[in-house]
PDB file of C-alpha atoms in Angstrom:
ATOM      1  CA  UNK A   1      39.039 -48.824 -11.040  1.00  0.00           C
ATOM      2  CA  UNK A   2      38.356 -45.508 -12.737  1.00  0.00           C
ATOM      3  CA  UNK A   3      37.413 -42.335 -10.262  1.00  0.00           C
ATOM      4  CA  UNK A   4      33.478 -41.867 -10.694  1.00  0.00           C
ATOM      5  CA  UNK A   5      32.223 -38.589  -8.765  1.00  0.00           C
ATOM      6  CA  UNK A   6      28.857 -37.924  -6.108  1.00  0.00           C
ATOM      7  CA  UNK A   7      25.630 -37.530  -7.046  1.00  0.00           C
ATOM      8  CA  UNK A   8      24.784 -34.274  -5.551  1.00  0.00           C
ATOM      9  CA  UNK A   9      28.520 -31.796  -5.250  1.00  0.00           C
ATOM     10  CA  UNK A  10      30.588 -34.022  -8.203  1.00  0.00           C
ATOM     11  CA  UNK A  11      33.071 -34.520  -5.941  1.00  0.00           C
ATOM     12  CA  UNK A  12      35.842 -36.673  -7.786  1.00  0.00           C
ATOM     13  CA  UNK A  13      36.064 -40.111  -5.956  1.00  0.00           C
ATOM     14  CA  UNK A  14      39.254 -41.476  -6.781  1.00  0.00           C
ATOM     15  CA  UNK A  15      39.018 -45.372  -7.948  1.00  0.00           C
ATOM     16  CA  UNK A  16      40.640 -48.270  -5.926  1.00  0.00           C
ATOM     17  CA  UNK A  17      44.542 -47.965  -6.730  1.00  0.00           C
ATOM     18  CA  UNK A  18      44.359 -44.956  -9.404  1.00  0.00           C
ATOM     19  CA  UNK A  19      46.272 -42.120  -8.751  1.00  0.00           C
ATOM     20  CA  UNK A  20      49.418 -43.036  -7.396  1.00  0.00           C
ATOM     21  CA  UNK A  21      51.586 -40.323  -6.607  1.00  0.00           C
ATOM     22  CA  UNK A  22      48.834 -37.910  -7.659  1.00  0.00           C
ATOM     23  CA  UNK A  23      46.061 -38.236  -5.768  1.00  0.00           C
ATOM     24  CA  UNK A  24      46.823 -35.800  -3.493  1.00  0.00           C
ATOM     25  CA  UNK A  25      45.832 -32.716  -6.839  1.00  0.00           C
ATOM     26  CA  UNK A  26      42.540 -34.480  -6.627  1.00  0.00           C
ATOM     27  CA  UNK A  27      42.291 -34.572  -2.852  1.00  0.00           C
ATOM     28  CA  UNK A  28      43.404 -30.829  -2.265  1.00  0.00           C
ATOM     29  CA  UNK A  29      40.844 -29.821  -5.418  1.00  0.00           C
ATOM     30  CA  UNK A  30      38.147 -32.037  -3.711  1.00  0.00           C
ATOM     31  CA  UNK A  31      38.555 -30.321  -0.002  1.00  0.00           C
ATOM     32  CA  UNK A  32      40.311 -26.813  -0.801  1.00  0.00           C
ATOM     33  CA  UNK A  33      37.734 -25.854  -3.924  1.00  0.00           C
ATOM     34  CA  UNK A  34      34.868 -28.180  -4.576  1.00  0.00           C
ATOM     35  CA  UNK A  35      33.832 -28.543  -0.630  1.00  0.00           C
ATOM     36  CA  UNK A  36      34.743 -25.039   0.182  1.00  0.00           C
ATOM     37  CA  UNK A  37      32.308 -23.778  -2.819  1.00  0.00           C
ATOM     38  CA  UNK A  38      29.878 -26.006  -1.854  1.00  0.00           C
ATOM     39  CA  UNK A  39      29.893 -24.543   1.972  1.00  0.00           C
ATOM     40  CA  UNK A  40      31.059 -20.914   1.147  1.00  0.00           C
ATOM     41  CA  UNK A  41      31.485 -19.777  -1.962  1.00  0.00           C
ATOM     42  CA  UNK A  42      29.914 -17.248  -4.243  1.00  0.00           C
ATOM     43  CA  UNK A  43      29.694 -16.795  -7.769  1.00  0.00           C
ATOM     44  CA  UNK A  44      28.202 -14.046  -9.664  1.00  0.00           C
ATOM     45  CA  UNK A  45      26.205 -15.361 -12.748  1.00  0.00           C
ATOM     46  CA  UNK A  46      25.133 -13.199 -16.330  1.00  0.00           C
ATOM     47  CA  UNK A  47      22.034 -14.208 -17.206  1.00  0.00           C
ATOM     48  CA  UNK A  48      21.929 -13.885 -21.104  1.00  0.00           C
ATOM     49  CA  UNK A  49      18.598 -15.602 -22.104  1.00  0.00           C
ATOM     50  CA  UNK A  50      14.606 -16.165 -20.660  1.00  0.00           C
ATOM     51  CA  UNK A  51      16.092 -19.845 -19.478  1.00  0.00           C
ATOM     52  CA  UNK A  52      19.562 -20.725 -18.518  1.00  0.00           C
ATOM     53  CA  UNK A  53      20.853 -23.314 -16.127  1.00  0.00           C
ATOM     54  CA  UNK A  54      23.997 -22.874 -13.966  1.00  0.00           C
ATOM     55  CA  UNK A  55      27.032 -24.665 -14.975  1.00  0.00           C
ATOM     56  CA  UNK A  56      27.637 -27.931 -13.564  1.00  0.00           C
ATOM     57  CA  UNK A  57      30.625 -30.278 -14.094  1.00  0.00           C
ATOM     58  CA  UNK A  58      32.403 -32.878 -12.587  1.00  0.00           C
ATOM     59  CA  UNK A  59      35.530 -32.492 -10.371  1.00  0.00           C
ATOM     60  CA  UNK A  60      36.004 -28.613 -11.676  1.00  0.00           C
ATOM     61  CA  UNK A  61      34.926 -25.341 -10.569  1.00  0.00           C
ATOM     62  CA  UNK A  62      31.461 -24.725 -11.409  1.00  0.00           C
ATOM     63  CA  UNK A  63      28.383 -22.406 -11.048  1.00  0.00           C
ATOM     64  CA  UNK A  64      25.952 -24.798  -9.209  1.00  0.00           C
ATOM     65  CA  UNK A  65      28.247 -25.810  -6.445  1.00  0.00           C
ATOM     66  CA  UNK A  66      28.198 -22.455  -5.117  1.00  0.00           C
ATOM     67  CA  UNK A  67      26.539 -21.690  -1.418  1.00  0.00           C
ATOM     68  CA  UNK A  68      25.762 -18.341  -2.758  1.00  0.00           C
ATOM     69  CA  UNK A  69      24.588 -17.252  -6.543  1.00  0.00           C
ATOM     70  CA  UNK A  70      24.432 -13.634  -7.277  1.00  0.00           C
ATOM     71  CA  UNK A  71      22.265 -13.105 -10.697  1.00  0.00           C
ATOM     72  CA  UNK A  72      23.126 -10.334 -13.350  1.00  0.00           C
ATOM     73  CA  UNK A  73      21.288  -9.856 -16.591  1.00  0.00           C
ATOM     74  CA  UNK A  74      21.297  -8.449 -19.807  1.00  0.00           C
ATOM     75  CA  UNK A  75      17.402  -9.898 -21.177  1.00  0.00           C
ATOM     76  CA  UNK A  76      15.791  -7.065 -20.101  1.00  0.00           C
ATOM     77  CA  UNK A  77      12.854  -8.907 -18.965  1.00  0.00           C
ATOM     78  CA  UNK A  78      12.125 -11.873 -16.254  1.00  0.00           C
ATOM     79  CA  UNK A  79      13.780 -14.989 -16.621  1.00  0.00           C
ATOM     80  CA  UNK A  80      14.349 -18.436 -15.156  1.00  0.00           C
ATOM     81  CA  UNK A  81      17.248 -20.455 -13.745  1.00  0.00           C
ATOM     82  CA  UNK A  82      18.146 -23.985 -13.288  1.00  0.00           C
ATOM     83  CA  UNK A  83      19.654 -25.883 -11.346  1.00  0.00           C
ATOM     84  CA  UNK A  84      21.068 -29.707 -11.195  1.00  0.00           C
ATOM     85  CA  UNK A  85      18.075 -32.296 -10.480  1.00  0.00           C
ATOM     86  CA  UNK A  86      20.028 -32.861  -6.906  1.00  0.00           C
ATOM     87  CA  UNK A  87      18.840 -32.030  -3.301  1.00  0.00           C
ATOM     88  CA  UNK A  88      21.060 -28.732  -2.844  1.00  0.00           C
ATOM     89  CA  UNK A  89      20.667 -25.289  -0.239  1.00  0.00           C
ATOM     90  CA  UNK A  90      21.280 -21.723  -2.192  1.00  0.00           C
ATOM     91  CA  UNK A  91      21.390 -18.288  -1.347  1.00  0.00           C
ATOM     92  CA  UNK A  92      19.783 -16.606  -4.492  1.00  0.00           C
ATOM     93  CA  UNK A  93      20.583 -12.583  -4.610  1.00  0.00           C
ATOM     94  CA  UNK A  94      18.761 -11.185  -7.391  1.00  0.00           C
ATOM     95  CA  UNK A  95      21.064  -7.899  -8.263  1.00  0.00           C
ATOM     96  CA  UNK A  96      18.610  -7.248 -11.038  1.00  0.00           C
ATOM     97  CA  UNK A  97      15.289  -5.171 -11.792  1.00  0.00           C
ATOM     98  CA  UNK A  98      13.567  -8.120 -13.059  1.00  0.00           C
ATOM     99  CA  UNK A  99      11.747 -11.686 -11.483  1.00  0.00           C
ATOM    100  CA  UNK A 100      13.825 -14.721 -11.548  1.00  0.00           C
ATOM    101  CA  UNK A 101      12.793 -17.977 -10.541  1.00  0.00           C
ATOM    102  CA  UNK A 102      15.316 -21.234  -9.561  1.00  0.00           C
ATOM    103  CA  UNK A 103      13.892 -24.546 -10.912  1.00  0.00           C
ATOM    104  CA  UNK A 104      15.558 -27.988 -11.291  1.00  0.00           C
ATOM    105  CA  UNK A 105      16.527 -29.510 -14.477  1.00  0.00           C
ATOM    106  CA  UNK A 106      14.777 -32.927 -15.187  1.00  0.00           C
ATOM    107  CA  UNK A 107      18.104 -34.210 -16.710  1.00  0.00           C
ATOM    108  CA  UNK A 108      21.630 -32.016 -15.751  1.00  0.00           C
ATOM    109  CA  UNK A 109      22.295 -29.140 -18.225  1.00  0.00           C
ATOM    110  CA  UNK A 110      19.387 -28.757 -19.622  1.00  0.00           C
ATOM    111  CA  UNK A 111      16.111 -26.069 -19.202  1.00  0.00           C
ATOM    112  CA  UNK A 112      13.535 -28.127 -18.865  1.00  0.00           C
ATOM    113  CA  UNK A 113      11.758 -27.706 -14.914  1.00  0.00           C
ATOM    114  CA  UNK A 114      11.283 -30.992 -13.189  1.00  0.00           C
ATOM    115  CA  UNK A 115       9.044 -29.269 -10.376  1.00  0.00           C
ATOM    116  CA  UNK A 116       7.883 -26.428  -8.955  1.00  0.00           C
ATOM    117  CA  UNK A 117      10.506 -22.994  -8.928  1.00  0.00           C
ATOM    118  CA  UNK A 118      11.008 -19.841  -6.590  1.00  0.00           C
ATOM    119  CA  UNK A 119      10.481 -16.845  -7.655  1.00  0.00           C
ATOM    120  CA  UNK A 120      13.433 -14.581  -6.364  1.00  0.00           C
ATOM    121  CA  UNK A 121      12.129 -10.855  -6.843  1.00  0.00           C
ATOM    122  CA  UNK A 122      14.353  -8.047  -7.943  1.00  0.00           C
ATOM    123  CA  UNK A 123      16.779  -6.893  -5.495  1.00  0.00           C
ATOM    124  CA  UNK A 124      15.934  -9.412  -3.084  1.00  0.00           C
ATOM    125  CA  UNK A 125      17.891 -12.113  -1.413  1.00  0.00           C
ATOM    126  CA  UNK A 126      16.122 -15.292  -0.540  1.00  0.00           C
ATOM    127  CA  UNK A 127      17.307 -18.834   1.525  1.00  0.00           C
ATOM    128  CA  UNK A 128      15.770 -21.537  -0.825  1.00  0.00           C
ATOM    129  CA  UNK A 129      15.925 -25.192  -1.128  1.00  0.00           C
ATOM    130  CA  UNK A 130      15.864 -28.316  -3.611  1.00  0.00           C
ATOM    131  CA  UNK A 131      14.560 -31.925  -2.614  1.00  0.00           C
ATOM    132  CA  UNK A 132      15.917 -32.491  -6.668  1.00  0.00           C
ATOM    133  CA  UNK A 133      12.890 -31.949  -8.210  1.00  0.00           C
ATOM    134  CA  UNK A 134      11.334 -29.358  -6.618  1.00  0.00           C
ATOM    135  CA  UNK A 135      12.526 -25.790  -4.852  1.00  0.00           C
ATOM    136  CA  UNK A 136      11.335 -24.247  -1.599  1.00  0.00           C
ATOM    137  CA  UNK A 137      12.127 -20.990   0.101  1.00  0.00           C
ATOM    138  CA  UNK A 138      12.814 -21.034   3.809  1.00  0.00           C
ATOM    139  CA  UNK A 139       9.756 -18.371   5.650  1.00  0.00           C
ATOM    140  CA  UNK A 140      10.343 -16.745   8.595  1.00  0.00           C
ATOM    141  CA  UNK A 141       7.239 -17.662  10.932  1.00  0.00           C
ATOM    142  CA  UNK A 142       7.190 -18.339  14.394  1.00  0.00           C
ATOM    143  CA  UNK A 143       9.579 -15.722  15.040  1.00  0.00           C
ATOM    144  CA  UNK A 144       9.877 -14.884  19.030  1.00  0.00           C
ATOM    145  CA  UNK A 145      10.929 -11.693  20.827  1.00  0.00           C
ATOM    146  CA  UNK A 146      11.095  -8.174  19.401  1.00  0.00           C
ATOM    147  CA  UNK A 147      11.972  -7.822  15.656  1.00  0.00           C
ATOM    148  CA  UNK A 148      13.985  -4.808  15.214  1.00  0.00           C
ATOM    149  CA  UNK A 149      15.234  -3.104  11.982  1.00  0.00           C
ATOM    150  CA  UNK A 150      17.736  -0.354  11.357  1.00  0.00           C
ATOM    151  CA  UNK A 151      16.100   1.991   8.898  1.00  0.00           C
ATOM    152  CA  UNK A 152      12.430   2.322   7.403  1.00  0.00           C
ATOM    153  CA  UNK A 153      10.411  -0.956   6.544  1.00  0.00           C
ATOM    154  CA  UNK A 154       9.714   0.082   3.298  1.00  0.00           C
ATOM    155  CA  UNK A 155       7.782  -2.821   2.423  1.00  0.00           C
ATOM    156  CA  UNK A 156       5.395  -5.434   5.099  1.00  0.00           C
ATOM    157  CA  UNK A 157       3.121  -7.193   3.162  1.00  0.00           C
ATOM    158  CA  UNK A 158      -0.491  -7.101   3.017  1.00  0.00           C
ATOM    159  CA  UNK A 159      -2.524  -7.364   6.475  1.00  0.00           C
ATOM    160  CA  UNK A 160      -5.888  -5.771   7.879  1.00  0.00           C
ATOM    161  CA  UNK A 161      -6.375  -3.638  10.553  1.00  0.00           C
ATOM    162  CA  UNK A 162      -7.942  -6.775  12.918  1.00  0.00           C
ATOM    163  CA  UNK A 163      -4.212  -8.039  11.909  1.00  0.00           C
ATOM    164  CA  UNK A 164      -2.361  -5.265  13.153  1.00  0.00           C
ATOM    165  CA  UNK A 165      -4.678  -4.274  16.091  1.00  0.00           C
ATOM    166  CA  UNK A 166      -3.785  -8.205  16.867  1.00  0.00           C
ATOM    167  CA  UNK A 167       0.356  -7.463  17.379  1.00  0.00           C
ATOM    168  CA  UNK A 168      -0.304  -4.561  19.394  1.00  0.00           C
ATOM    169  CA  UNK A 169      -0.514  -4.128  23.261  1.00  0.00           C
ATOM    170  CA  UNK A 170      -1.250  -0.794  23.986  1.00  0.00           C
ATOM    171  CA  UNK A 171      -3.803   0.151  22.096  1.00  0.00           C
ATOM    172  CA  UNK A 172      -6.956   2.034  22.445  1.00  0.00           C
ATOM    173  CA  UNK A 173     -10.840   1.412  20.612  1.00  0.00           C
ATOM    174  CA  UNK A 174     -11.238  -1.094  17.908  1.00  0.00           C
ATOM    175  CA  UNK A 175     -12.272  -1.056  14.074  1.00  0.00           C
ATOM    176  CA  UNK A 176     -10.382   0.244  11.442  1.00  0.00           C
ATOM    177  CA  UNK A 177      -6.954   2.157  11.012  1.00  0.00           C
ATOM    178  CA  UNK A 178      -7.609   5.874  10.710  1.00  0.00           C
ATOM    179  CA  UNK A 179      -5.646   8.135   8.927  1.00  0.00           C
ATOM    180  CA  UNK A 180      -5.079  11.654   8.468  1.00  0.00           C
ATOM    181  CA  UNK A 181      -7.266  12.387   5.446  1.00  0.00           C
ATOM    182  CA  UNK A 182     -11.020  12.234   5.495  1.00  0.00           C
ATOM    183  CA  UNK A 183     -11.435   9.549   8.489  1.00  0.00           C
ATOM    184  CA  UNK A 184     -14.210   8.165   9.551  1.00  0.00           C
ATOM    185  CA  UNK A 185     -14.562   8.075  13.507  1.00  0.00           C
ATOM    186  CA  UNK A 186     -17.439   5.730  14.819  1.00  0.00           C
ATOM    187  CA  UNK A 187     -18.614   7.099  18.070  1.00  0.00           C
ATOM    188  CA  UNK A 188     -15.158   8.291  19.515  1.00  0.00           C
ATOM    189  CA  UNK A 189     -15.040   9.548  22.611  1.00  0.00           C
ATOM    190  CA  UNK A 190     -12.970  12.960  22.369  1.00  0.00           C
ATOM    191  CA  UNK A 191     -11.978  13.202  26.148  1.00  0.00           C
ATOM    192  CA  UNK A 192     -10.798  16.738  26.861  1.00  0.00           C
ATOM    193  CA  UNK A 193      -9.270  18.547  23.706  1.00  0.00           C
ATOM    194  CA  UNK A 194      -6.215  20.726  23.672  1.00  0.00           C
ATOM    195  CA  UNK A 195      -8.259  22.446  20.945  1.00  0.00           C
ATOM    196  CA  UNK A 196     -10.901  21.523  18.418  1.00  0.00           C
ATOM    197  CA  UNK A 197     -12.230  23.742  15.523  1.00  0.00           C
ATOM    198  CA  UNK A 198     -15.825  22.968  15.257  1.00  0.00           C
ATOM    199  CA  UNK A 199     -16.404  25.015  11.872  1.00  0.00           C
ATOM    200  CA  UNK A 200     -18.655  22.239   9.713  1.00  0.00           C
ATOM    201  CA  UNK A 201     -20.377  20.505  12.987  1.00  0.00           C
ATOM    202  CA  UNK A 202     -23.800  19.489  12.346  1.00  0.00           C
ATOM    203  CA  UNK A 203     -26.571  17.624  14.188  1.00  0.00           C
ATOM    204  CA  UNK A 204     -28.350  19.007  17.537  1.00  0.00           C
ATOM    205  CA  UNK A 205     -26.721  20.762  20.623  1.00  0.00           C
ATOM    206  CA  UNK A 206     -28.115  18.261  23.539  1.00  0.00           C
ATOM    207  CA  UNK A 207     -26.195  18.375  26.517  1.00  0.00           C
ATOM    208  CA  UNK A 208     -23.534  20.927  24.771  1.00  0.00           C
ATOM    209  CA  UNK A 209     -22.031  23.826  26.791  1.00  0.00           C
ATOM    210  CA  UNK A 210     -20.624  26.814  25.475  1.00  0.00           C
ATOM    211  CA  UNK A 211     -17.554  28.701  27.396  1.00  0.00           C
ATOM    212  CA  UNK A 212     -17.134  31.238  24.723  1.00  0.00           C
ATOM    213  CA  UNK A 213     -17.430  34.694  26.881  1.00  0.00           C
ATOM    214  CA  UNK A 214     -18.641  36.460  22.876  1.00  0.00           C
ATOM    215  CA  UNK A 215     -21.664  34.402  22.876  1.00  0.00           C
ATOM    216  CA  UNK A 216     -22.204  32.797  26.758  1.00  0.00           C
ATOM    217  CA  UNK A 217     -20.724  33.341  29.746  1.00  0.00           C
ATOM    218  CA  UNK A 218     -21.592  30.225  32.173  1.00  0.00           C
ATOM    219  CA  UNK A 219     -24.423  29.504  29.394  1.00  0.00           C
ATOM    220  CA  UNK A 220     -26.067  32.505  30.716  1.00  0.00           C
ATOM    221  CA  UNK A 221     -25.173  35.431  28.058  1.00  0.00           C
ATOM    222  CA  UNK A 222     -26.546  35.637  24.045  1.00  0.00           C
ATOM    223  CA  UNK A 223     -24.726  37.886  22.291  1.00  0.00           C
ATOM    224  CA  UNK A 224     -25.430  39.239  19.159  1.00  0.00           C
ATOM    225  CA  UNK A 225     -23.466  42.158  17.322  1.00  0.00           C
ATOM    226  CA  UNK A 226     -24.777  45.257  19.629  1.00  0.00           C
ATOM    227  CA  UNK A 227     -27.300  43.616  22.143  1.00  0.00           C
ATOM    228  CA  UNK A 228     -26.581  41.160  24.950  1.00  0.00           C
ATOM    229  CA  UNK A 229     -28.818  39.245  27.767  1.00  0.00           C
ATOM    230  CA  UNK A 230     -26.665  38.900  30.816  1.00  0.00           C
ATOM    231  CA  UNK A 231     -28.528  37.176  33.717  1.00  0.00           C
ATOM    232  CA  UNK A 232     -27.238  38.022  36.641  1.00  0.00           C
ATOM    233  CA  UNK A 233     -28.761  38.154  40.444  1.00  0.00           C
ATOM    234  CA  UNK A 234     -32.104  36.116  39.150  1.00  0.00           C
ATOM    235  CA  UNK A 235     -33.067  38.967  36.637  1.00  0.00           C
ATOM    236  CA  UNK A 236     -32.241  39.122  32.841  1.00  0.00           C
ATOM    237  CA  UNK A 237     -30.016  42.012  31.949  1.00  0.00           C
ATOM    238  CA  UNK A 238     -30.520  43.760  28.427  1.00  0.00           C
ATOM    239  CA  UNK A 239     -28.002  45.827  27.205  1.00  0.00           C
ATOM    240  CA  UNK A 240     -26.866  47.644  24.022  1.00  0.00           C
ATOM    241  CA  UNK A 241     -23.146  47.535  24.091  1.00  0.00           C
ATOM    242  CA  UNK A 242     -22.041  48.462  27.926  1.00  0.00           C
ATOM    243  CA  UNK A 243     -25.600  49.981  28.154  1.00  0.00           C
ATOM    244  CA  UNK A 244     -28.258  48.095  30.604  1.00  0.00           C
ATOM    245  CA  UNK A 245     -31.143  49.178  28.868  1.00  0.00           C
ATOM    246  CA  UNK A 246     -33.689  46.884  30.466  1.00  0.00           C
ATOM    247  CA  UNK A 247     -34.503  44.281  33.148  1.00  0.00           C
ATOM    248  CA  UNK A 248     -36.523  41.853  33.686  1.00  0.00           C
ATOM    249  CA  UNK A 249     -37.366  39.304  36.659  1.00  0.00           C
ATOM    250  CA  UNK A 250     -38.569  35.746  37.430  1.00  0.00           C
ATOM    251  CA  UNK A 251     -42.680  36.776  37.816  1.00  0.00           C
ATOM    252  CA  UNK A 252     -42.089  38.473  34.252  1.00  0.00           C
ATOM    253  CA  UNK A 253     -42.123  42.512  35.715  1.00  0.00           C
ATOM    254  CA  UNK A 254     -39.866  44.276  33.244  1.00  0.00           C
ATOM    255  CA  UNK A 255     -38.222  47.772  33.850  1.00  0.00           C
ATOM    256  CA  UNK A 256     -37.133  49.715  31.282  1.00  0.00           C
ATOM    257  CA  UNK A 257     -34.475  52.831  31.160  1.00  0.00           C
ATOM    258  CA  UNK A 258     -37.166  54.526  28.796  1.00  0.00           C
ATOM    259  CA  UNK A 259     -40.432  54.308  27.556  1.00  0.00           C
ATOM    260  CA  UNK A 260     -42.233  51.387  27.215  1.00  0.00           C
ATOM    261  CA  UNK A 261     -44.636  51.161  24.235  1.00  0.00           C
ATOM    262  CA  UNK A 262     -47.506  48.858  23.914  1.00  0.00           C
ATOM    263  CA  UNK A 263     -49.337  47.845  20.650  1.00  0.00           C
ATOM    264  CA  UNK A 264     -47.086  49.908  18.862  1.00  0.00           C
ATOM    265  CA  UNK A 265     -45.279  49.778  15.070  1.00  0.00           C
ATOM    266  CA  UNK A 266     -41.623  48.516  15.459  1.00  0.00           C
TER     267      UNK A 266
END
């Protein structure tokens, strides 16, 4: 009985009786390079066209067999691979600058996709599967504990601010993320500032208190450029620079350094 060879790794199966004094080449091929591909090897493979499906033959080193297919190419553009219509787990590193995506082959050899592919995106690495007609990547939900990473994340996906407010614990207020350029805070409260330039604030003054000593001191002095009102021991102090040049007191009597004038022309 002639050797026939497994669906899925074409493993040589050697027939009933054949092989006498040889069968151990086949055996040692079958454990010591088919198997070991199958479980840990890696092959680099040049991509030279859109559609191109990994070698595959029986008993012999291939491409397919491989636990782990690295993918060069010269098209210049995004292409597609494809694998034997068998159920089969691959490591796909896409070295290159362009999309590829892993299909099966409806018959072995040929380019022709059987199901649905995997798109593999340049530079990445991805975990993917084949039930023989159709490919799946392996996702990483349900992850537990902290997730830690050495080096920037330079790229997370698309998520709101509801999302990311969501995976944090500390966090204070709610809404939207705000960033450093022209953010829009909804009624924040301040608490105490370090400092705070107030140079385009707008709107009314209620329940504001100056500590300025140039314009109030205690909200009880108006400055201006050469005249100040001080109050100070229930009268209003009027000065002109260091100069008290008038006072006047809480029934309204006012006492003046020098004349007063009445009815007068200012």
């Amino acid at each position: 009985m002639a050797s026939t060879y497994s669906p899925s790794l074409r493993i040589e199966l050697i027939g009933a009786g054949e092989q006498a004094g040889t069968w151990n080449t086949t055996t040692n091929s079958n454990l010591g390079t088919i198997i070991e591909s199958a479980i840990a090897g890696y092959v680099s493979v040049s991509v030279t066209s859109a559609n191109q499906a990994f070698t595959a033959l029986d008993g012999a080193p291939d491409q397919a067999r491989n636990a782990v297919i690295a993918l060069t190419t010269t098209t210049g553009a995004n292409f597609n691979v494809y694998a034997p219509p068998q159920e089969k787990t691959y490591i796909i590193y896409n070295t290159t600058a362009f999309t590829a995506t892993i299909y099966n082959s409806t018959v072995l050899g040929n380019t022709t996709a059987a199901g649905t592919g995997i798109a593999i995106p340049a530079g990445k690495k991805i975990l993917v599967f084949s039930d023989g007609t159709n490919f799946y990547s392996v996702d990483i939900f349900n992850l537990t504990g902290a997730v830690t990473s050495v080096g920037n994340v330079t790229s997370l996906g698309s998520f709101t601010s509801a999302q990311l407010l969501g995976a944090l614990t500390d966090e204070t207020g709610t809404g939207s993320a705000v960033f450093a350029t022209s953010p829009t805070l909804v009624t924040p409260a301040l608490g105490t500032p370090s400092s705070l330039v107030g140079t385009n604030i707008t709107g009314t003054a209620a329940g504001l208190t100056a500590g300025n000593a140039t314009t109030a001191a205690a909200a009880t002095t108006l400055a201006t450029t050469n005249f100040s009102i001080v109050e100070s021991g229930g009268k209003l102090c009027f000065k002109y620079g260091v100069t008290n040049i008038a006072w006047m007191d809480s029934s309204g009597d006012l006492i003046a350094l020098t004349v007063i004038t009445a009815f007068g022309t200012p």
